[in-house]
mmCIF file of C-alpha atoms in Angstrom:
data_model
loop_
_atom_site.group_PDB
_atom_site.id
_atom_site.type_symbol
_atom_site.label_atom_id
_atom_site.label_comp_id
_atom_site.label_asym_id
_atom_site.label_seq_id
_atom_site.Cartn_x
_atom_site.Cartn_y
_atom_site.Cartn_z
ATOM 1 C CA UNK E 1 -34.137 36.864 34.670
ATOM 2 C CA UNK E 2 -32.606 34.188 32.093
ATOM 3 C CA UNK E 3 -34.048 34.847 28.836
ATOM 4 C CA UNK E 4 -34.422 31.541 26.641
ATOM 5 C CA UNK E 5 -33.474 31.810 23.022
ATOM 6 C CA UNK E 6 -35.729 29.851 20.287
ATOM 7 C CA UNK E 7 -34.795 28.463 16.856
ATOM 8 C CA UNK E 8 -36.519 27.462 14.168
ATOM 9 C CA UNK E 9 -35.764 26.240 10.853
ATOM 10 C CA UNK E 10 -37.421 28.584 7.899
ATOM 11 C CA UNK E 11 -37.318 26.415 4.860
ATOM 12 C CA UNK E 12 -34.891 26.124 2.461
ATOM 13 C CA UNK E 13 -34.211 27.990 -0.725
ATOM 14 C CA UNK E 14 -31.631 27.669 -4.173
ATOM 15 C CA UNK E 15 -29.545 25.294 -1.649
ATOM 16 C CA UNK E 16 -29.766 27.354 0.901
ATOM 17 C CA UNK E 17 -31.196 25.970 4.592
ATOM 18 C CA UNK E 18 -31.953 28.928 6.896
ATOM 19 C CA UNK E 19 -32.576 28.994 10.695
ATOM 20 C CA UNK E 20 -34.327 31.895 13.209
ATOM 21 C CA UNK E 21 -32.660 31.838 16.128
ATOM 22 C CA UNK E 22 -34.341 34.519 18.789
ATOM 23 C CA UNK E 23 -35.713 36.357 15.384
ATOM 24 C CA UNK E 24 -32.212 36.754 13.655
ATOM 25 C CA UNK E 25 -32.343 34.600 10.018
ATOM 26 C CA UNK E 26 -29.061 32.635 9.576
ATOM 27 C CA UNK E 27 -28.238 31.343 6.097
ATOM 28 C CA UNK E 28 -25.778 28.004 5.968
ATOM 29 C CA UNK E 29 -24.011 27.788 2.294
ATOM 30 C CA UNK E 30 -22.762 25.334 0.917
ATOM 31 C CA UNK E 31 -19.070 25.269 1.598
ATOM 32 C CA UNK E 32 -17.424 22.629 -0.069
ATOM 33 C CA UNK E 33 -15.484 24.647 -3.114
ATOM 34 C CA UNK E 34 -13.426 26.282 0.220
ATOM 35 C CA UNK E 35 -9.799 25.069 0.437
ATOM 36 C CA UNK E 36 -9.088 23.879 3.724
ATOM 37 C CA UNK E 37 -5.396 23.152 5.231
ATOM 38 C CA UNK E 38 -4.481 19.598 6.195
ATOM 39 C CA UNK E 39 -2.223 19.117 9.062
ATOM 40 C CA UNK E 40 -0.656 15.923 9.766
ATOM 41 C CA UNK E 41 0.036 14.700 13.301
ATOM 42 C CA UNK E 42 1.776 11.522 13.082
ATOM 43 C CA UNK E 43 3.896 9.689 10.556
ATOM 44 C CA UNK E 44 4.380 6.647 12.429
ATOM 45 C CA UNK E 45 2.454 5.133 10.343
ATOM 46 C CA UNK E 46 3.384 3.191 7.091
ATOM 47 C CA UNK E 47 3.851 5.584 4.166
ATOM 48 C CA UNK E 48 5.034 4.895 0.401
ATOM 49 C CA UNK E 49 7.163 7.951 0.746
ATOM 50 C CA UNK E 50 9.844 5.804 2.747
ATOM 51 C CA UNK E 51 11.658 6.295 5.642
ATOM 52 C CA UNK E 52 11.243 9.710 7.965
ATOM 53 C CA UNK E 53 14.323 11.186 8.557
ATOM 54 C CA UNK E 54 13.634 12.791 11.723
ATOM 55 C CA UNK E 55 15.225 15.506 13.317
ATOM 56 C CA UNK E 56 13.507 15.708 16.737
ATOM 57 C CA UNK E 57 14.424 11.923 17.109
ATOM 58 C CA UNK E 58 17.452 10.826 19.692
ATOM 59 C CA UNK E 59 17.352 7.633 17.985
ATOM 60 C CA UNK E 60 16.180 5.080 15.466
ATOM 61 C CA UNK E 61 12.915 2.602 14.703
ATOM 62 C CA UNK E 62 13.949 -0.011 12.535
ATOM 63 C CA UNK E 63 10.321 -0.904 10.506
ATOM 64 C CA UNK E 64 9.117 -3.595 8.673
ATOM 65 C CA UNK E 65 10.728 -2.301 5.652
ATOM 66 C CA UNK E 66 14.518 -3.379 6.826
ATOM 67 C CA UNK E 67 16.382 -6.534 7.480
ATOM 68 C CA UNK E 68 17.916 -7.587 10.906
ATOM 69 C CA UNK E 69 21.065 -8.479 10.167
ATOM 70 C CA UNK E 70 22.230 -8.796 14.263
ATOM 71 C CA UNK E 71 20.441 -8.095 17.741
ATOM 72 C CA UNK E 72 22.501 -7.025 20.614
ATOM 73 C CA UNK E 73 20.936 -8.837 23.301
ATOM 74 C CA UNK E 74 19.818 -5.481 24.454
ATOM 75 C CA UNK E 75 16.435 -3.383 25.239
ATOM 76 C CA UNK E 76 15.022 0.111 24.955
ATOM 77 C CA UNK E 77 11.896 2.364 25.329
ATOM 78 C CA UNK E 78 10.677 4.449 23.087
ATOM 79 C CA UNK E 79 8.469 7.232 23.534
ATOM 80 C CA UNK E 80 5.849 9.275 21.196
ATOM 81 C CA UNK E 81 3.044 11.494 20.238
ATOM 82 C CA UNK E 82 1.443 11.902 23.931
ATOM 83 C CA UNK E 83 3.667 9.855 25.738
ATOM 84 C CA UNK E 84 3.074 6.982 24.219
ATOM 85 C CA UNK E 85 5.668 4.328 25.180
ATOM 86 C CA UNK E 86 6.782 0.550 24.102
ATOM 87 C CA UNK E 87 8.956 -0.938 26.303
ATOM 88 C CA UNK E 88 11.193 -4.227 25.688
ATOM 89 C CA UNK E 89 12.421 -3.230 21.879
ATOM 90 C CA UNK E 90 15.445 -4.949 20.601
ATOM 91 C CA UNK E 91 18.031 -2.842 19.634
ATOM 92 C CA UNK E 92 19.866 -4.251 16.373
ATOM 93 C CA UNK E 93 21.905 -3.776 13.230
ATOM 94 C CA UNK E 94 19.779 -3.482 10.155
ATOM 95 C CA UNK E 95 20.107 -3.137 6.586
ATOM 96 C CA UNK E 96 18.148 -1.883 3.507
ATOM 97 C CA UNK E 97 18.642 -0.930 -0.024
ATOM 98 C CA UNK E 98 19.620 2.618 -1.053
ATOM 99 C CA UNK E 99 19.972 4.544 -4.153
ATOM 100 C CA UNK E 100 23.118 7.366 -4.367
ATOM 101 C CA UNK E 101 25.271 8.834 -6.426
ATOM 102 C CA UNK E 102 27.081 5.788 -7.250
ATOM 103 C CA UNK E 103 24.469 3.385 -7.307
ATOM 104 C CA UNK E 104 22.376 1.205 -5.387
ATOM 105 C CA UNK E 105 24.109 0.400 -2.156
ATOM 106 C CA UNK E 106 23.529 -1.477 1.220
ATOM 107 C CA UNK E 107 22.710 1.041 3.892
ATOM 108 C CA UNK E 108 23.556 -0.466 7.419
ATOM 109 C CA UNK E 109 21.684 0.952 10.563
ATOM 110 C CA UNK E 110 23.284 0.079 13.770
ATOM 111 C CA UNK E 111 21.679 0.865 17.221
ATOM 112 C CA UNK E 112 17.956 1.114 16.070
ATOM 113 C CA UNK E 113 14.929 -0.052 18.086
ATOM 114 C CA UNK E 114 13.203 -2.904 16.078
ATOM 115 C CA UNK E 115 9.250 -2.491 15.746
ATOM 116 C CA UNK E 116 9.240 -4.211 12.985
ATOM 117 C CA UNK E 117 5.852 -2.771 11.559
ATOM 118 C CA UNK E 118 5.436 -0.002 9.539
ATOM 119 C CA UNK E 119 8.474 2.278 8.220
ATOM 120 C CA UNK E 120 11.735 3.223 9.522
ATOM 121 C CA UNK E 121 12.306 6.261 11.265
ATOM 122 C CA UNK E 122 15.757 7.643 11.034
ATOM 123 C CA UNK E 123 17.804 10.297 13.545
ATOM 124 C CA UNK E 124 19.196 12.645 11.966
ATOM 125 C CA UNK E 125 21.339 12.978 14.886
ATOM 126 C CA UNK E 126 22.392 9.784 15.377
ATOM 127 C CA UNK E 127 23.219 10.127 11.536
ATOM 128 C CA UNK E 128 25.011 12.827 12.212
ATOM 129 C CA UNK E 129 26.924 11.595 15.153
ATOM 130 C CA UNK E 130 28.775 8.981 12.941
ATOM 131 C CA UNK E 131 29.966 11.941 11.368
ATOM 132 C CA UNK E 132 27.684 11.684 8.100
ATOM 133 C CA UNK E 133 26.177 14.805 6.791
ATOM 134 C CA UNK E 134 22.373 15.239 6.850
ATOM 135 C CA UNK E 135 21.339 18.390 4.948
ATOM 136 C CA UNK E 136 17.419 18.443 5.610
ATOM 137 C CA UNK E 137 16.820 21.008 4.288
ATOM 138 C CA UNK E 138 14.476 21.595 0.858
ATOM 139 C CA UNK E 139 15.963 22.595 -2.229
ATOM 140 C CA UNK E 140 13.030 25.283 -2.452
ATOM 141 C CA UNK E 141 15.193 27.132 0.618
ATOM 142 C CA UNK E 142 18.608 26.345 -0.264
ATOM 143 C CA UNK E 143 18.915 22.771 1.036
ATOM 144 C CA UNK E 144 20.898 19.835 -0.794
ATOM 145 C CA UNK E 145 18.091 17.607 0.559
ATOM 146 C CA UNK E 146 20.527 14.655 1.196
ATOM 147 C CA UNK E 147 22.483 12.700 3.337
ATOM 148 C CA UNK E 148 26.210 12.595 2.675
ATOM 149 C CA UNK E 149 27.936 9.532 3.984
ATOM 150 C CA UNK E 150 31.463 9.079 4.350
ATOM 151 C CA UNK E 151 33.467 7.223 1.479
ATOM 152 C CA UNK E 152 31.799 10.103 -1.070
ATOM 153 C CA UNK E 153 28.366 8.231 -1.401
ATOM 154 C CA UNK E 154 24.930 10.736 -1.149
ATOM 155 C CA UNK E 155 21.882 9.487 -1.383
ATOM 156 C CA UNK E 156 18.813 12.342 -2.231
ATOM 157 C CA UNK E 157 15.816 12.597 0.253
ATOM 158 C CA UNK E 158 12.030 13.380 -0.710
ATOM 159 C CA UNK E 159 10.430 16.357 0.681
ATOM 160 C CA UNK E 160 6.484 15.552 1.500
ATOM 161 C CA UNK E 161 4.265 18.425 3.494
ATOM 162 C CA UNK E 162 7.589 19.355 5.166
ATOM 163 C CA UNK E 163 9.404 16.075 5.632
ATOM 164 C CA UNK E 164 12.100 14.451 4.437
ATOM 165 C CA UNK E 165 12.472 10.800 3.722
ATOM 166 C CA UNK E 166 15.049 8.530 2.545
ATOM 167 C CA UNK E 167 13.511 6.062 -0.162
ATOM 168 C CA UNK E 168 14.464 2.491 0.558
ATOM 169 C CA UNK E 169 14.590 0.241 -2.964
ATOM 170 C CA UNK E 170 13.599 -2.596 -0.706
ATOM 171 C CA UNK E 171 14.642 -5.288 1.722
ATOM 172 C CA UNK E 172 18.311 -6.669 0.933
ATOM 173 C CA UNK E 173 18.480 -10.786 0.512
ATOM 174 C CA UNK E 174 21.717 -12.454 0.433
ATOM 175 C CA UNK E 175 22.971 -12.425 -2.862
ATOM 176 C CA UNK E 176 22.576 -7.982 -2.328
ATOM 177 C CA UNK E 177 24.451 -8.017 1.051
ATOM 178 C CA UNK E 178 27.471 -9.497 -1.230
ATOM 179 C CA UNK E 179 27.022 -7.967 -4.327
ATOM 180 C CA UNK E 180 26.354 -4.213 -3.669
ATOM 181 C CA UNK E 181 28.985 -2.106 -1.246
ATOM 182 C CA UNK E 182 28.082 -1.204 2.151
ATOM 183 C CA UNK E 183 27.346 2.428 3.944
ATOM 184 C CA UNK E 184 27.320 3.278 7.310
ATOM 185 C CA UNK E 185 24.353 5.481 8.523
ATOM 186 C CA UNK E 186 24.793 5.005 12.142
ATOM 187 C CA UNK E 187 27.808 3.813 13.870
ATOM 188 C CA UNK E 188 27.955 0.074 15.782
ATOM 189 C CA UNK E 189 28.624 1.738 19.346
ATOM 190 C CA UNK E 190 25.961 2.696 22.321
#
């Protein structure tokens, strides 16, 4: 009693291809004028936006884009997109070049995992914890879109499809770990 269906194709016409399927006629158009939505899943990935500021993150990845100014001697997990976990991270005090309102400054990051590929994830938590002021929000809703340290330096973030990032100005060498003034994102304690 199973009835079988049977296709064929019919030819093609003006671009068109069509197809009989069990005597029905289906057309296929060409549909590449439609708009389609992009979703992205991941952003651990390097980007020339900068650094994510993340607010479903407990803590931070210090990426290729920072300098290690001091390891603690200790280790962490961390834990993504489907589980995915790397195990035996340093955790360290790191450093990279900011712009604010008062220039280019020093921004230290204490307590981050080092991968030391790709770009730095910040918590806005964390931030937040070492009672800085993250306002992640866009400007389009309201938002300041920036991070307000203490000491009365801010330093603008960049909203791309829905995230924010903090634009590092590069790695700091020497000579800019004396010359510009530091900023505290995260605090030094566990």
């Amino acid at each position: 009693t199973g009835s079988k269906s049977s296709s064929s194709p019919t030819g093609t016409s003006g671009g068109k291809t069509e197809i009989s399927v069990d005597g029905k006629i289906y057309r296929l158009v060409n549909m590449t004028n439609v708009t389609r939505p992009r979703y992205c899943v991941s952003a651990h990935h390097r980007t020339p936006h900068g650094s994510l500021v993340d607010r479903g993150a407990n803590g931070g990845l210090a990426g290729a884009d920072v300098r290690v100014l001091h390891r603690t001697g200790r280790k962490v997990s961390i834990t993504g997109i489907d589980n995915h976990q790397l195990d035996g991270l340093d955790v360290v005090a790191c450093a990279a070049l900011i712009k604010t309102n008062h220039g280019i400054v020093v921004a230290i990051m204490n307590e981050y995992a080092y991968l030391g590929k790709g770009s730095t994830i910040h918590s806005a938590g964390q931030i937040e914890w070492y009672k800085n002021k993250v306002d992640d929000r866009s400007k389009m809703v309201g938002g300041k879109q920036r991070i307000e340290f203490l000491d009365d330096y801010a330093s603008p973030l960049e909203c791309m499809g829905g995230l924010m990032y903090l634009a590092f100005q590069g790695i700091p060498n020497d000579d800019d770990l004396k010359q510009y003034p530091h900023v505290l994102m995260t605090g030094p304690h566990e």
